[in-house]
mmCIF file of C-alpha atoms in Angstrom:
data_model
loop_
_atom_site.group_PDB
_atom_site.id
_atom_site.type_symbol
_atom_site.label_atom_id
_atom_site.label_comp_id
_atom_site.label_asym_id
_atom_site.label_seq_id
_atom_site.Cartn_x
_atom_site.Cartn_y
_atom_site.Cartn_z
ATOM 1 C CA UNK A 913 38.224 -200.939 -84.036
ATOM 2 C CA UNK A 914 35.463 -199.381 -81.970
ATOM 3 C CA UNK A 915 36.022 -196.948 -79.129
ATOM 4 C CA UNK A 916 34.959 -199.664 -76.654
ATOM 5 C CA UNK A 917 37.542 -202.058 -78.070
ATOM 6 C CA UNK A 918 40.204 -199.332 -77.989
ATOM 7 C CA UNK A 919 39.476 -198.528 -74.339
ATOM 8 C CA UNK A 920 39.348 -202.241 -73.425
ATOM 9 C CA UNK A 921 42.594 -203.150 -75.172
ATOM 10 C CA UNK A 922 44.566 -200.062 -74.210
ATOM 11 C CA UNK A 923 43.177 -200.265 -70.659
ATOM 12 C CA UNK A 924 44.147 -203.940 -70.348
ATOM 13 C CA UNK A 925 47.633 -203.224 -71.654
ATOM 14 C CA UNK A 926 48.141 -200.306 -69.306
ATOM 15 C CA UNK A 927 46.840 -202.258 -66.303
ATOM 16 C CA UNK A 928 49.117 -205.188 -67.116
ATOM 17 C CA UNK A 929 52.090 -202.864 -67.440
ATOM 18 C CA UNK A 930 51.320 -201.316 -64.047
ATOM 19 C CA UNK A 931 50.618 -204.658 -62.353
ATOM 20 C CA UNK A 932 53.757 -206.199 -63.882
ATOM 21 C CA UNK A 933 55.883 -203.269 -62.743
ATOM 22 C CA UNK A 934 54.462 -203.463 -59.222
ATOM 23 C CA UNK A 935 55.182 -207.213 -59.036
ATOM 24 C CA UNK A 936 58.686 -206.792 -60.486
ATOM 25 C CA UNK A 937 59.578 -203.963 -58.118
ATOM 26 C CA UNK A 938 58.478 -206.137 -55.176
ATOM 27 C CA UNK A 939 60.583 -208.999 -56.513
ATOM 28 C CA UNK A 940 57.513 -211.235 -56.911
ATOM 29 C CA UNK A 941 57.956 -211.729 -60.659
ATOM 30 C CA UNK A 942 60.125 -210.621 -63.539
ATOM 31 C CA UNK A 943 59.279 -207.889 -66.041
ATOM 32 C CA UNK A 944 57.494 -210.256 -68.436
ATOM 33 C CA UNK A 945 53.971 -209.109 -67.561
ATOM 34 C CA UNK A 946 54.951 -205.457 -68.010
ATOM 35 C CA UNK A 947 56.447 -206.267 -71.398
ATOM 36 C CA UNK A 948 53.258 -208.049 -72.477
ATOM 37 C CA UNK A 949 51.210 -205.059 -71.279
ATOM 38 C CA UNK A 950 53.421 -202.719 -73.285
ATOM 39 C CA UNK A 951 52.985 -204.924 -76.367
ATOM 40 C CA UNK A 952 49.191 -204.955 -76.042
ATOM 41 C CA UNK A 953 49.080 -201.191 -75.560
ATOM 42 C CA UNK A 954 51.522 -200.693 -78.441
ATOM 43 C CA UNK A 955 49.513 -202.877 -80.847
ATOM 44 C CA UNK A 956 46.310 -201.060 -79.837
ATOM 45 C CA UNK A 957 47.725 -197.563 -80.293
ATOM 46 C CA UNK A 958 49.432 -198.482 -83.573
ATOM 47 C CA UNK A 959 46.137 -199.847 -84.887
ATOM 48 C CA UNK A 960 44.311 -196.630 -83.958
ATOM 49 C CA UNK A 961 47.152 -194.371 -85.124
ATOM 50 C CA UNK A 962 45.649 -193.310 -88.479
ATOM 51 C CA UNK A 963 42.558 -192.041 -86.686
ATOM 52 C CA UNK A 964 44.680 -190.226 -84.115
ATOM 53 C CA UNK A 965 46.827 -188.565 -86.776
ATOM 54 C CA UNK A 966 43.841 -187.492 -88.838
ATOM 55 C CA UNK A 967 42.266 -185.469 -86.069
ATOM 56 C CA UNK A 968 44.733 -185.257 -83.236
ATOM 57 C CA UNK A 969 42.164 -186.934 -81.018
ATOM 58 C CA UNK A 970 40.162 -190.144 -80.944
ATOM 59 C CA UNK A 971 36.465 -190.107 -81.541
ATOM 60 C CA UNK A 972 34.044 -192.960 -81.846
ATOM 61 C CA UNK A 973 33.211 -191.889 -85.361
ATOM 62 C CA UNK A 974 36.838 -191.964 -86.496
ATOM 63 C CA UNK A 975 37.566 -195.262 -84.881
ATOM 64 C CA UNK A 976 34.450 -196.949 -86.123
ATOM 65 C CA UNK A 977 32.573 -195.292 -88.965
ATOM 66 C CA UNK A 978 29.876 -197.950 -88.682
ATOM 67 C CA UNK A 979 28.900 -196.679 -85.229
ATOM 68 C CA UNK A 980 28.566 -193.031 -86.182
ATOM 69 C CA UNK B 289 63.454 -219.855 -67.456
ATOM 70 C CA UNK B 290 63.129 -223.607 -67.779
ATOM 71 C CA UNK B 291 65.238 -225.204 -70.500
ATOM 72 C CA UNK B 292 62.206 -226.574 -72.397
ATOM 73 C CA UNK B 293 60.785 -223.043 -72.716
ATOM 74 C CA UNK B 294 64.016 -221.983 -74.447
ATOM 75 C CA UNK B 295 63.136 -224.393 -77.270
ATOM 76 C CA UNK B 296 59.790 -222.626 -77.731
ATOM 77 C CA UNK B 297 61.627 -219.317 -78.158
ATOM 78 C CA UNK B 298 64.062 -220.953 -80.582
ATOM 79 C CA UNK B 299 61.159 -222.191 -82.739
ATOM 80 C CA UNK B 300 59.461 -218.768 -82.750
ATOM 81 C CA UNK B 301 62.738 -216.977 -83.574
ATOM 82 C CA UNK B 302 63.518 -219.451 -86.347
ATOM 83 C CA UNK B 303 60.128 -218.739 -87.906
ATOM 84 C CA UNK B 304 60.603 -214.978 -87.462
ATOM 85 C CA UNK B 305 63.900 -215.023 -89.406
ATOM 86 C CA UNK B 306 62.417 -217.474 -91.930
ATOM 87 C CA UNK B 307 64.912 -220.218 -91.138
ATOM 88 C CA UNK B 308 63.871 -223.526 -92.655
ATOM 89 C CA UNK B 309 63.106 -225.916 -89.840
ATOM 90 C CA UNK B 310 60.761 -228.573 -91.113
ATOM 91 C CA UNK B 311 59.051 -230.888 -88.691
ATOM 92 C CA UNK B 312 57.467 -233.900 -90.364
ATOM 93 C CA UNK B 313 53.719 -233.580 -89.584
ATOM 94 C CA UNK B 314 53.718 -237.134 -88.256
ATOM 95 C CA UNK B 315 56.434 -236.271 -85.719
ATOM 96 C CA UNK B 316 54.330 -233.457 -84.219
ATOM 97 C CA UNK B 317 51.395 -235.870 -84.027
ATOM 98 C CA UNK B 318 53.635 -238.516 -82.454
ATOM 99 C CA UNK B 319 54.920 -236.079 -79.830
ATOM 100 C CA UNK B 320 51.355 -235.070 -78.945
ATOM 101 C CA UNK B 321 50.399 -238.729 -78.492
ATOM 102 C CA UNK B 322 53.545 -239.296 -76.429
ATOM 103 C CA UNK B 323 52.769 -236.388 -74.102
ATOM 104 C CA UNK B 324 49.135 -237.426 -73.644
ATOM 105 C CA UNK B 325 50.141 -240.995 -72.719
ATOM 106 C CA UNK B 326 53.045 -239.937 -70.507
ATOM 107 C CA UNK B 327 50.879 -237.494 -68.542
ATOM 108 C CA UNK B 328 48.005 -239.972 -68.271
ATOM 109 C CA UNK B 329 50.195 -242.843 -67.075
ATOM 110 C CA UNK B 330 51.823 -240.765 -64.377
ATOM 111 C CA UNK B 331 48.447 -239.507 -63.205
ATOM 112 C CA UNK B 332 46.985 -243.035 -63.173
ATOM 113 C CA UNK B 333 49.735 -244.361 -60.934
ATOM 114 C CA UNK B 334 49.207 -241.442 -58.542
ATOM 115 C CA UNK B 335 45.433 -241.880 -58.667
ATOM 116 C CA UNK B 336 45.860 -245.458 -57.415
ATOM 117 C CA UNK B 337 47.098 -244.047 -54.101
ATOM 118 C CA UNK B 338 44.537 -241.246 -53.864
ATOM 119 C CA UNK B 339 41.344 -242.673 -55.346
ATOM 120 C CA UNK B 340 38.866 -242.099 -52.547
ATOM 121 C CA UNK B 341 35.748 -240.053 -51.880
ATOM 122 C CA UNK B 342 37.793 -236.986 -50.939
ATOM 123 C CA UNK B 343 38.506 -236.534 -54.637
ATOM 124 C CA UNK B 344 34.810 -236.160 -55.496
ATOM 125 C CA UNK B 345 34.337 -232.573 -54.229
ATOM 126 C CA UNK B 346 37.558 -231.536 -55.955
ATOM 127 C CA UNK B 347 36.375 -233.105 -59.218
ATOM 128 C CA UNK B 348 32.979 -231.385 -58.982
ATOM 129 C CA UNK B 349 34.636 -228.041 -58.235
ATOM 130 C CA UNK B 350 36.974 -228.444 -61.214
ATOM 131 C CA UNK B 351 34.024 -229.217 -63.519
ATOM 132 C CA UNK B 352 32.231 -226.089 -62.207
ATOM 133 C CA UNK B 353 35.367 -224.091 -63.049
ATOM 134 C CA UNK B 354 35.222 -225.462 -66.594
ATOM 135 C CA UNK B 355 31.558 -224.480 -66.860
ATOM 136 C CA UNK B 356 32.090 -220.949 -65.543
ATOM 137 C CA UNK B 357 35.055 -219.856 -67.685
ATOM 138 C CA UNK B 358 33.158 -219.693 -71.017
ATOM 139 C CA UNK B 359 30.425 -217.710 -69.259
ATOM 140 C CA UNK B 360 33.021 -215.058 -68.445
ATOM 141 C CA UNK B 361 34.704 -215.156 -71.854
ATOM 142 C CA UNK B 362 31.538 -215.013 -73.961
ATOM 143 C CA UNK B 363 30.288 -211.517 -72.946
ATOM 144 C CA UNK B 364 33.779 -210.079 -73.427
ATOM 145 C CA UNK B 365 33.964 -211.555 -76.924
ATOM 146 C CA UNK B 366 30.429 -210.730 -78.052
ATOM 147 C CA UNK B 367 29.866 -207.329 -76.421
ATOM 148 C CA UNK B 368 33.311 -205.745 -76.448
ATOM 149 C CA UNK B 369 34.854 -207.748 -79.271
ATOM 150 C CA UNK B 370 31.602 -207.590 -81.239
ATOM 151 C CA UNK B 371 32.207 -211.072 -82.582
ATOM 152 C CA UNK B 372 29.291 -213.115 -83.877
ATOM 153 C CA UNK B 373 27.574 -215.536 -81.484
ATOM 154 C CA UNK B 374 29.216 -218.448 -83.275
ATOM 155 C CA UNK B 375 32.732 -216.999 -83.060
ATOM 156 C CA UNK B 376 32.239 -215.847 -79.462
ATOM 157 C CA UNK B 377 30.838 -219.258 -78.404
ATOM 158 C CA UNK B 378 33.645 -221.103 -80.187
ATOM 159 C CA UNK B 379 36.438 -218.982 -78.675
ATOM 160 C CA UNK B 380 34.762 -219.110 -75.232
ATOM 161 C CA UNK B 381 34.829 -222.925 -75.433
ATOM 162 C CA UNK B 382 38.539 -222.856 -76.341
ATOM 163 C CA UNK B 383 39.320 -220.701 -73.291
ATOM 164 C CA UNK B 384 37.166 -222.754 -70.925
ATOM 165 C CA UNK B 385 38.880 -225.977 -71.953
ATOM 166 C CA UNK B 386 42.521 -226.862 -71.302
ATOM 167 C CA UNK B 387 45.832 -227.102 -73.122
ATOM 168 C CA UNK B 388 47.730 -230.316 -72.448
ATOM 169 C CA UNK B 389 50.896 -228.719 -73.821
ATOM 170 C CA UNK B 390 50.700 -225.860 -71.309
ATOM 171 C CA UNK B 391 50.035 -228.368 -68.523
ATOM 172 C CA UNK B 392 53.077 -230.414 -69.576
ATOM 173 C CA UNK B 393 55.291 -227.313 -69.448
ATOM 174 C CA UNK B 394 53.928 -226.385 -66.010
ATOM 175 C CA UNK B 395 54.658 -229.895 -64.692
ATOM 176 C CA UNK B 396 58.196 -229.752 -66.115
ATOM 177 C CA UNK B 397 58.794 -226.346 -64.470
ATOM 178 C CA UNK B 398 57.368 -227.479 -61.100
ATOM 179 C CA UNK B 399 59.530 -230.625 -61.129
ATOM 180 C CA UNK B 400 62.680 -228.739 -62.073
ATOM 181 C CA UNK B 401 62.045 -226.338 -59.166
ATOM 182 C CA UNK B 402 61.285 -229.214 -56.787
ATOM 183 C CA UNK B 403 57.744 -228.007 -56.021
ATOM 184 C CA UNK B 404 55.394 -230.809 -54.954
ATOM 185 C CA UNK B 405 51.951 -231.144 -56.541
ATOM 186 C CA UNK B 406 49.022 -233.546 -56.512
ATOM 187 C CA UNK B 407 50.214 -236.128 -59.048
ATOM 188 C CA UNK B 408 46.635 -237.203 -59.908
ATOM 189 C CA UNK B 409 46.086 -233.869 -61.702
ATOM 190 C CA UNK B 410 45.730 -235.507 -65.152
ATOM 191 C CA UNK B 411 42.276 -236.582 -63.934
ATOM 192 C CA UNK B 412 41.353 -232.884 -63.735
ATOM 193 C CA UNK B 413 42.845 -232.268 -67.190
ATOM 194 C CA UNK B 414 40.458 -234.877 -68.616
ATOM 195 C CA UNK B 415 37.512 -233.510 -66.607
ATOM 196 C CA UNK B 416 38.154 -229.958 -67.863
ATOM 197 C CA UNK B 417 38.193 -230.912 -71.538
ATOM 198 C CA UNK B 418 34.429 -231.222 -72.029
ATOM 199 C CA UNK B 419 32.255 -228.888 -69.889
ATOM 200 C CA UNK B 420 33.430 -225.757 -71.684
ATOM 201 C CA UNK B 421 32.547 -227.253 -75.057
ATOM 202 C CA UNK B 422 28.957 -227.827 -73.959
ATOM 203 C CA UNK B 423 28.652 -224.294 -72.560
ATOM 204 C CA UNK B 424 30.292 -222.753 -75.628
ATOM 205 C CA UNK B 425 27.844 -224.527 -77.914
ATOM 206 C CA UNK B 426 24.885 -223.511 -75.746
ATOM 207 C CA UNK B 427 26.040 -219.880 -75.846
ATOM 208 C CA UNK B 428 26.415 -220.008 -79.607
ATOM 209 C CA UNK B 429 22.789 -221.219 -79.688
ATOM 210 C CA UNK B 430 23.148 -223.368 -82.709
ATOM 211 C CA UNK B 431 20.292 -225.826 -83.011
ATOM 212 C CA UNK B 432 21.122 -226.472 -86.611
ATOM 213 C CA UNK B 433 19.453 -229.654 -87.815
ATOM 214 C CA UNK B 434 22.160 -230.119 -90.436
ATOM 215 C CA UNK B 435 24.739 -230.858 -87.738
ATOM 216 C CA UNK B 436 25.498 -234.549 -87.409
ATOM 217 C CA UNK B 437 24.917 -234.981 -83.661
ATOM 218 C CA UNK B 438 26.470 -238.424 -83.647
ATOM 219 C CA UNK B 439 29.663 -237.013 -85.093
ATOM 220 C CA UNK B 440 29.537 -234.117 -82.640
ATOM 221 C CA UNK B 441 29.239 -236.417 -79.615
ATOM 222 C CA UNK B 442 31.964 -238.619 -81.077
ATOM 223 C CA UNK B 443 34.320 -235.641 -81.357
ATOM 224 C CA UNK B 444 33.405 -234.449 -77.844
ATOM 225 C CA UNK B 445 33.908 -237.690 -75.976
ATOM 226 C CA UNK B 446 36.157 -239.727 -78.227
ATOM 227 C CA UNK B 447 38.684 -237.154 -79.417
ATOM 228 C CA UNK B 448 42.372 -238.018 -79.310
ATOM 229 C CA UNK B 449 43.081 -236.078 -76.115
ATOM 230 C CA UNK B 450 40.249 -237.556 -74.062
ATOM 231 C CA UNK B 451 40.740 -241.157 -75.279
ATOM 232 C CA UNK B 452 44.516 -241.272 -74.904
ATOM 233 C CA UNK B 453 44.769 -239.426 -71.621
ATOM 234 C CA UNK B 454 41.843 -241.154 -69.910
ATOM 235 C CA UNK B 455 43.011 -244.484 -71.355
ATOM 236 C CA UNK B 456 46.566 -243.989 -70.087
ATOM 237 C CA UNK B 457 45.133 -242.791 -66.752
ATOM 238 C CA UNK B 458 43.191 -246.049 -66.463
ATOM 239 C CA UNK B 459 46.193 -248.178 -67.530
ATOM 240 C CA UNK B 460 48.418 -246.401 -65.001
ATOM 241 C CA UNK B 461 45.774 -246.915 -62.299
ATOM 242 C CA UNK B 462 45.377 -250.577 -63.199
ATOM 243 C CA UNK B 463 49.072 -251.399 -63.603
ATOM 244 C CA UNK B 464 50.412 -249.358 -60.667
ATOM 245 C CA UNK B 465 54.063 -250.275 -60.125
ATOM 246 C CA UNK B 466 53.864 -252.331 -63.322
ATOM 247 C CA UNK B 467 54.260 -249.173 -65.405
ATOM 248 C CA UNK B 468 57.923 -249.078 -64.328
ATOM 249 C CA UNK B 469 58.800 -251.282 -67.307
ATOM 250 C CA UNK B 470 57.694 -248.626 -69.814
ATOM 251 C CA UNK B 471 58.735 -245.550 -67.833
ATOM 252 C CA UNK B 472 62.211 -245.370 -69.406
ATOM 253 C CA UNK B 473 60.315 -244.180 -72.497
ATOM 254 C CA UNK B 474 57.396 -242.236 -71.003
ATOM 255 C CA UNK B 475 59.155 -240.904 -67.884
ATOM 256 C CA UNK B 476 62.853 -240.450 -68.541
ATOM 257 C CA UNK B 477 62.409 -239.023 -72.042
ATOM 258 C CA UNK B 478 59.508 -236.750 -71.095
ATOM 259 C CA UNK B 479 61.442 -233.486 -70.980
ATOM 260 C CA UNK B 480 63.364 -234.213 -74.162
ATOM 261 C CA UNK B 481 60.144 -234.941 -76.037
ATOM 262 C CA UNK B 482 58.566 -231.837 -74.512
ATOM 263 C CA UNK B 483 61.500 -229.744 -75.789
ATOM 264 C CA UNK B 484 60.922 -231.058 -79.328
ATOM 265 C CA UNK B 485 57.183 -230.438 -78.999
ATOM 266 C CA UNK B 486 57.791 -226.858 -77.866
ATOM 267 C CA UNK B 487 60.231 -226.240 -80.723
ATOM 268 C CA UNK B 488 57.467 -227.125 -83.151
ATOM 269 C CA UNK B 489 54.904 -225.113 -81.133
ATOM 270 C CA UNK B 490 57.154 -222.050 -81.349
ATOM 271 C CA UNK B 491 57.211 -222.385 -85.132
ATOM 272 C CA UNK B 492 53.431 -222.910 -85.293
ATOM 273 C CA UNK B 493 52.667 -220.020 -82.918
ATOM 274 C CA UNK B 494 54.831 -217.587 -84.908
ATOM 275 C CA UNK B 495 53.252 -218.709 -88.184
ATOM 276 C CA UNK B 496 49.745 -218.093 -86.785
ATOM 277 C CA UNK B 497 50.373 -214.438 -85.871
ATOM 278 C CA UNK B 498 49.296 -213.012 -89.265
ATOM 279 C CA UNK B 499 45.866 -214.654 -88.833
ATOM 280 C CA UNK B 500 44.938 -212.270 -86.022
ATOM 281 C CA UNK B 501 45.944 -209.044 -87.750
ATOM 282 C CA UNK B 502 42.336 -207.985 -88.443
ATOM 283 C CA UNK B 503 41.313 -208.071 -84.797
ATOM 284 C CA UNK B 504 44.789 -207.794 -83.276
ATOM 285 C CA UNK B 505 44.211 -205.179 -80.540
ATOM 286 C CA UNK B 506 41.112 -206.780 -79.059
ATOM 287 C CA UNK B 507 42.197 -210.400 -79.433
ATOM 288 C CA UNK B 508 45.691 -209.701 -78.094
ATOM 289 C CA UNK B 509 44.176 -208.051 -74.993
ATOM 290 C CA UNK B 510 41.604 -210.829 -74.583
ATOM 291 C CA UNK B 511 44.227 -213.541 -75.147
ATOM 292 C CA UNK B 512 46.229 -212.202 -72.220
ATOM 293 C CA UNK B 513 43.423 -211.029 -69.920
ATOM 294 C CA UNK B 514 41.321 -214.208 -70.088
ATOM 295 C CA UNK B 515 44.167 -216.524 -68.973
ATOM 296 C CA UNK B 516 44.818 -214.213 -66.034
ATOM 297 C CA UNK B 517 41.117 -214.329 -65.059
ATOM 298 C CA UNK B 518 40.993 -218.121 -65.463
ATOM 299 C CA UNK B 519 44.249 -218.614 -63.589
ATOM 300 C CA UNK B 520 43.088 -216.403 -60.714
ATOM 301 C CA UNK B 521 39.826 -218.360 -60.396
ATOM 302 C CA UNK B 522 41.649 -221.702 -60.707
ATOM 303 C CA UNK B 523 44.293 -220.733 -58.162
ATOM 304 C CA UNK B 524 41.766 -219.438 -55.644
ATOM 305 C CA UNK B 525 39.620 -222.549 -56.105
ATOM 306 C CA UNK B 526 42.605 -224.867 -55.561
ATOM 307 C CA UNK B 527 43.594 -222.872 -52.489
ATOM 308 C CA UNK B 528 40.045 -223.164 -51.121
ATOM 309 C CA UNK B 529 40.171 -226.925 -51.762
ATOM 310 C CA UNK B 530 43.322 -227.127 -49.654
ATOM 311 C CA UNK B 531 45.677 -228.178 -52.427
ATOM 312 C CA UNK B 532 49.461 -227.938 -52.201
ATOM 313 C CA UNK B 533 51.417 -224.999 -53.649
ATOM 314 C CA UNK B 534 52.118 -227.003 -56.806
ATOM 315 C CA UNK B 535 48.440 -227.990 -57.016
ATOM 316 C CA UNK B 536 47.341 -224.350 -56.746
ATOM 317 C CA UNK B 537 49.791 -223.432 -59.530
ATOM 318 C CA UNK B 538 48.595 -226.317 -61.719
ATOM 319 C CA UNK B 539 44.892 -225.520 -61.368
ATOM 320 C CA UNK B 540 45.764 -221.897 -62.166
ATOM 321 C CA UNK B 541 47.542 -223.167 -65.295
ATOM 322 C CA UNK B 542 44.535 -225.277 -66.271
ATOM 323 C CA UNK B 543 42.174 -222.340 -65.673
ATOM 324 C CA UNK B 544 44.423 -220.020 -67.637
ATOM 325 C CA UNK B 545 45.146 -222.281 -70.620
ATOM 326 C CA UNK B 546 43.208 -222.503 -73.870
ATOM 327 C CA UNK B 547 42.644 -225.618 -75.931
ATOM 328 C CA UNK B 548 44.135 -225.917 -79.410
ATOM 329 C CA UNK B 549 43.721 -229.648 -80.116
ATOM 330 C CA UNK B 550 40.434 -231.087 -78.829
ATOM 331 C CA UNK B 551 38.096 -228.081 -78.958
ATOM 332 C CA UNK B 552 38.975 -226.990 -82.530
ATOM 333 C CA UNK B 553 38.100 -230.491 -83.754
ATOM 334 C CA UNK B 554 34.696 -230.375 -82.022
ATOM 335 C CA UNK B 555 33.945 -226.812 -83.152
ATOM 336 C CA UNK B 556 34.629 -227.643 -86.807
ATOM 337 C CA UNK B 557 31.787 -230.152 -86.553
ATOM 338 C CA UNK B 558 29.428 -228.213 -84.289
ATOM 339 C CA UNK B 559 29.895 -224.657 -85.579
ATOM 340 C CA UNK B 560 30.913 -224.943 -89.222
ATOM 341 C CA UNK B 561 30.195 -221.258 -89.798
ATOM 342 C CA UNK B 562 32.574 -220.000 -87.100
ATOM 343 C CA UNK B 563 35.969 -218.540 -87.929
ATOM 344 C CA UNK B 564 38.148 -221.413 -86.701
ATOM 345 C CA UNK B 565 41.369 -219.752 -87.805
ATOM 346 C CA UNK B 566 40.668 -216.902 -85.373
ATOM 347 C CA UNK B 567 40.073 -219.125 -82.351
ATOM 348 C CA UNK B 568 43.131 -221.316 -82.996
ATOM 349 C CA UNK B 569 45.299 -218.263 -83.669
ATOM 350 C CA UNK B 570 44.158 -216.649 -80.408
ATOM 351 C CA UNK B 571 44.888 -219.732 -78.331
ATOM 352 C CA UNK B 572 48.072 -220.751 -80.173
ATOM 353 C CA UNK B 573 49.670 -217.438 -81.141
ATOM 354 C CA UNK B 574 48.781 -215.396 -78.055
ATOM 355 C CA UNK B 575 47.623 -217.409 -75.055
ATOM 356 C CA UNK B 576 49.971 -220.422 -75.360
ATOM 357 C CA UNK B 577 53.135 -218.256 -75.686
ATOM 358 C CA UNK B 578 51.883 -215.940 -72.928
ATOM 359 C CA UNK B 579 51.314 -218.846 -70.553
ATOM 360 C CA UNK B 580 54.598 -220.571 -71.387
ATOM 361 C CA UNK B 581 56.782 -217.450 -71.179
ATOM 362 C CA UNK B 582 55.044 -215.286 -68.580
ATOM 363 C CA UNK B 583 51.963 -216.994 -67.128
ATOM 364 C CA UNK B 584 53.410 -220.180 -65.631
ATOM 365 C CA UNK B 585 56.160 -218.421 -63.593
ATOM 366 C CA UNK B 586 53.531 -215.874 -62.511
ATOM 367 C CA UNK B 587 51.035 -218.549 -61.449
ATOM 368 C CA UNK B 588 53.731 -220.395 -59.492
ATOM 369 C CA UNK B 589 54.726 -217.135 -57.774
ATOM 370 C CA UNK B 590 51.051 -216.469 -57.003
ATOM 371 C CA UNK B 591 50.622 -219.968 -55.571
ATOM 372 C CA UNK B 592 53.693 -219.414 -53.394
ATOM 373 C CA UNK B 593 52.265 -216.104 -52.209
ATOM 374 C CA UNK B 594 48.914 -217.737 -51.362
ATOM 375 C CA UNK B 595 50.709 -220.494 -49.439
ATOM 376 C CA UNK B 596 52.807 -217.937 -47.537
ATOM 377 C CA UNK B 597 49.691 -215.877 -46.734
ATOM 378 C CA UNK B 598 47.795 -218.925 -45.510
ATOM 379 C CA UNK B 599 50.800 -220.155 -43.526
#
């Protein structure tokens, strides 16, 4: 996974969580969208986890050796 | 949650706990044929009452929607997803085309909630099948002389979905009230057949999840984001065209759905080097469940909000 993909996927997940929560709190929808956002964010972070644990921080090089 | 959606969850859960539910392959095929004919017939009868020039601008707008969706999907797939041109073009075509199964669920939900919609919508389902395929192939830029163009055109225009739905649309249009004699099968049993279809789809969707493991974070985000983009464009377009609340929700569903029957068949012929497992897994294991469980209620709520805002 490249840094761009990490930012895209985690960003999408976080945005969906926030949008879903806003809709649910206004009674416009249920919590389904927030749950999906949490799943996307969770899958993204879990996939990047080895890189995070190795260094304590994400870098492009650790996420995608091919780009470094 | 609509009762038919519960069967989708049952199928997915059964697969997750490795329960043995075996659908004969011919039954799944039969249910698909049933749904295509049932939807087409109903649309044909409705088209008989609405077939006039006012439909032309709507039809053109719907085709333009089908052309534009792959153009949005392709850069996301190739630049951010870093997929090859072939894979990006193939997946973009899947997401620009439509899912009849998702449409059937949306119709069932609208009818159970008593929300009116333009009953000639199956015409738009047929119209949305093909433009995305052409754009997806153009984006993939494959001018490979080895491709059998006759077979490609055959798959594009004479695939099961297009032939059965447009054929049933024509028969419904031609027969009008005469379809009443076969509606006990294609009308009254529609939701029951849809429940069986969704049970099988739940099993299939859950079994496809391992296929996306390699690109899970990106594809899972794309498989959720792209339907939301397509649904927003479809909903806004339907609202601009002055459609009813149900019509706005249905065009959002069509914009947000991804093909898993017609487009894969065409792409296997046109782009033999593409990773077809990836595109089918994305549309079946992520986008279809997302639309059925979360998207459709969301699109209907959005259509209601648009109607309330306009009113």
